[in-house]
Short mmCIF file of C-alpha atoms in Angstrom, two decimals:
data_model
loop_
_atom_site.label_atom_id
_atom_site.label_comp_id
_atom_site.label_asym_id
_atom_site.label_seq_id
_atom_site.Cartn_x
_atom_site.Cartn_y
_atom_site.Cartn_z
CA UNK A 8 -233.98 -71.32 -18.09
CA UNK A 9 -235.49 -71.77 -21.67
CA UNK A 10 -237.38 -75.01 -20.65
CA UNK A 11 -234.23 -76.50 -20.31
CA UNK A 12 -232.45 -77.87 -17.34
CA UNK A 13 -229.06 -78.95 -16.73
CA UNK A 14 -229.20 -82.27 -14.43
CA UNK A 15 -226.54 -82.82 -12.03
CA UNK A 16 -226.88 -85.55 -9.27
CA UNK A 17 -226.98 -84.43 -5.86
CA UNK A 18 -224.91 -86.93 -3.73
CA UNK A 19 -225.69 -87.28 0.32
CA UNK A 20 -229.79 -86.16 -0.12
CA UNK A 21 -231.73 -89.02 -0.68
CA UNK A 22 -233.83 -89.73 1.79
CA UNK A 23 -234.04 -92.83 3.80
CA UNK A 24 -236.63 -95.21 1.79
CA UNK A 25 -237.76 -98.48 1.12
CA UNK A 26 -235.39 -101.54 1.47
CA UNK A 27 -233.51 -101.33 -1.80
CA UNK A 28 -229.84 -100.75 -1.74
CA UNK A 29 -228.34 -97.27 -1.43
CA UNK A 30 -227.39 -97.50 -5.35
CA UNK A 31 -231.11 -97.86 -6.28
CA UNK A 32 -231.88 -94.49 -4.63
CA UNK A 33 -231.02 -91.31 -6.76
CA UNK A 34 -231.39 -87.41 -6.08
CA UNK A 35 -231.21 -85.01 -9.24
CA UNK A 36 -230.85 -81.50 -9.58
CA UNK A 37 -231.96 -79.38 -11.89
CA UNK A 38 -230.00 -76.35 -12.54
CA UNK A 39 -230.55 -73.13 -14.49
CA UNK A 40 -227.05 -71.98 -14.54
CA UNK A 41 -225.49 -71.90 -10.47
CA UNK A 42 -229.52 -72.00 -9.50
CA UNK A 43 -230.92 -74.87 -8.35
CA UNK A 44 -234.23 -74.88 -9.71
CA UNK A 45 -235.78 -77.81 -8.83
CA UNK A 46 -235.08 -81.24 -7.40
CA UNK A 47 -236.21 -85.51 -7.83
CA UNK A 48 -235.98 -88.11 -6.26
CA UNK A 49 -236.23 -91.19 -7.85
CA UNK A 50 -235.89 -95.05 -6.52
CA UNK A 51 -234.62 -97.59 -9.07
CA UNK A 52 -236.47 -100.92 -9.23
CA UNK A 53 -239.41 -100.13 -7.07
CA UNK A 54 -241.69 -101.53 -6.76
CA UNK A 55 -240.81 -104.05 -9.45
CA UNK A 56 -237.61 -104.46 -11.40
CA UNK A 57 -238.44 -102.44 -14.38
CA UNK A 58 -240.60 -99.50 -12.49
CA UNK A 59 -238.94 -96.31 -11.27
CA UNK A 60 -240.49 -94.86 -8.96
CA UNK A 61 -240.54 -90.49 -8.83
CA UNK A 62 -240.95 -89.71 -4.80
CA UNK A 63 -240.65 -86.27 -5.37
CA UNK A 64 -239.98 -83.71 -7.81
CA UNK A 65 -240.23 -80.06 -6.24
CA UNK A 66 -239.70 -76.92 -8.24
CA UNK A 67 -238.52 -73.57 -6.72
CA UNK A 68 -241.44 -71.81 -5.84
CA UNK A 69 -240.30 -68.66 -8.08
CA UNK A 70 -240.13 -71.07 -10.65
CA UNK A 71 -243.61 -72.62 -10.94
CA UNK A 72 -245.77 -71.92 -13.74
CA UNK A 73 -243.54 -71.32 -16.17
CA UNK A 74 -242.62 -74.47 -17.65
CA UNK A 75 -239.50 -75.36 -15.76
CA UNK A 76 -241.16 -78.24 -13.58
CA UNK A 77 -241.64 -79.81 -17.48
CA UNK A 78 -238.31 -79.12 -18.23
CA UNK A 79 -236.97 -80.50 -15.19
CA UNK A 80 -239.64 -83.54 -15.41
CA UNK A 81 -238.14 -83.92 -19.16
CA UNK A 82 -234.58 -84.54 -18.30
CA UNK A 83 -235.48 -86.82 -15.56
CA UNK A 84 -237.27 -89.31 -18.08
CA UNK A 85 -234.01 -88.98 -20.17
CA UNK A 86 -231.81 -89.73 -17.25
CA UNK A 87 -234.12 -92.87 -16.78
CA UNK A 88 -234.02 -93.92 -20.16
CA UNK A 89 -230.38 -93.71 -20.71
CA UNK A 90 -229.02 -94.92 -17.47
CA UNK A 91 -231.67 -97.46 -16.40
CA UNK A 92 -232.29 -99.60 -19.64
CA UNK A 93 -233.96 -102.01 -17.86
CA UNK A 94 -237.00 -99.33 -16.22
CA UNK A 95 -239.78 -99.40 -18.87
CA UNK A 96 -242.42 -97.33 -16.29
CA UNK A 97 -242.03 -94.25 -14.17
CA UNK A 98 -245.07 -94.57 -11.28
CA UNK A 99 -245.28 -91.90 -8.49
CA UNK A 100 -248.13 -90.42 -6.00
CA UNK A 101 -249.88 -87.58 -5.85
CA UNK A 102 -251.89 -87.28 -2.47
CA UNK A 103 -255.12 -85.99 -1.87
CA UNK A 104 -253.90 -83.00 -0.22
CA UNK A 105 -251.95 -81.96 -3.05
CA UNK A 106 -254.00 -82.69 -5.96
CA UNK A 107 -255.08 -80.17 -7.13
CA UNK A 108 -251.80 -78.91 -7.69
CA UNK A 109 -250.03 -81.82 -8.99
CA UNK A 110 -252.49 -84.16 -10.50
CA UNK A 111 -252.72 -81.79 -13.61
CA UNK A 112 -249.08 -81.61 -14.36
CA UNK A 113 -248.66 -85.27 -14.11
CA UNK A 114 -251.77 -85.86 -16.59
CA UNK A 115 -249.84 -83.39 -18.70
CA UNK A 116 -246.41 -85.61 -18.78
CA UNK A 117 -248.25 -88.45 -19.91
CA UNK A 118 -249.23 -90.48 -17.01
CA UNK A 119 -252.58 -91.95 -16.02
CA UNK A 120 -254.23 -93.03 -12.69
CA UNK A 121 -253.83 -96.79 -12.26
CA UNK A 122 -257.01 -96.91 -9.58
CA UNK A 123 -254.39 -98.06 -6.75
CA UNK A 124 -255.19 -95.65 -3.69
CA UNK A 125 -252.93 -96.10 -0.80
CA UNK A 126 -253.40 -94.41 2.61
CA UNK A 127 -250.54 -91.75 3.11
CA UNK A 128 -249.84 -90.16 6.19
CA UNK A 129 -247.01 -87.71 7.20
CA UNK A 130 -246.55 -85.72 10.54
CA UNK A 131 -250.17 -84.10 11.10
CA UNK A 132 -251.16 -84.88 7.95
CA UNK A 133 -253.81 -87.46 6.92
CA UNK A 134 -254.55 -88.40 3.16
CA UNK A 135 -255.04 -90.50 0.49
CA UNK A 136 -252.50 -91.38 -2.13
CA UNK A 137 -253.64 -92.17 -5.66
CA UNK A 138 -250.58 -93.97 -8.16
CA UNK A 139 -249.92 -92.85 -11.70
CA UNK A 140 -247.80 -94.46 -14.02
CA UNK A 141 -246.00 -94.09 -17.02
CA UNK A 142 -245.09 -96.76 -20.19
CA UNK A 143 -241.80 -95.45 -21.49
CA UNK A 144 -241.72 -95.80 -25.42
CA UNK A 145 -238.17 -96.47 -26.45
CA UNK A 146 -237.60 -97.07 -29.64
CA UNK A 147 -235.60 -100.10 -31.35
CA UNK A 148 -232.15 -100.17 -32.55
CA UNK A 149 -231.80 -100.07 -36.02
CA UNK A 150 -230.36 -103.11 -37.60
#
């Protein structure tokens, strides 16, 4: 894959969420030629008007460690700054349970604890989720 990854939308996968409509809710792909390699899901407007919020970005596990969950994390941000103009931060979760995976690799793509900690819980499991968020920078039209 090159760090690169070609996005393609992934219709009928995203995942029943909050109450936003069924527009604000967006699965990507990221392929390295017919391979899926990895795959987001983002919600538009959540949980204010300009945040976008990243529910879950998972990378193949043959795949991790060598740069493609960057790649992949790269062309999301793109995706959001070209087709949502009005997002100006990315926020997400990473959960207790997963930290020490995950927490890293966020730091990495720029974003920073806010000191919000939410209790998470899914099936068996029993956590706490911490929020990180992201100011996109984009730059001004030239006059």
């Amino acid at each position: 894959m090159h760090h690169q990854a070609a996005l393609k939308h992934c219709q009928g996968l995203a995942q029943p969420g909050p109450a936003l409509p069924e527009e604000s809710k967006k699965v990507l792909g990221f392929w390295d030629g017919d391979q899926l390699v990895a795959i987001a899901d983002l919600l538009r407007g959540y949980p204010h008007e300009h945040t976008a919020s990243i529910g879950l970005l998972q990378v193949h596990g043959l795949r991790q460690g060598h740069g493609t969950g960057a790649a992949a994390y790269r062309e999301l941000q793109r995706y959001v700054e070209r087709e949502w103009l009005e997002v100006r931060t990315l926020r997400l979760a990473v959960v207790d349970t997963n930290a020490q995976q995950a927490q890293g690799f966020w730091v990495r793509q720029g974003f920073e604890a806010t000191g919000e900690v939410k209790p998470y819980k899914h099936d068996t499991v029993e956590s706490v989720a911490r929020l990180y968020e992201k100011q996109l920078g984009r730059t001004q039209p030239q006059a």
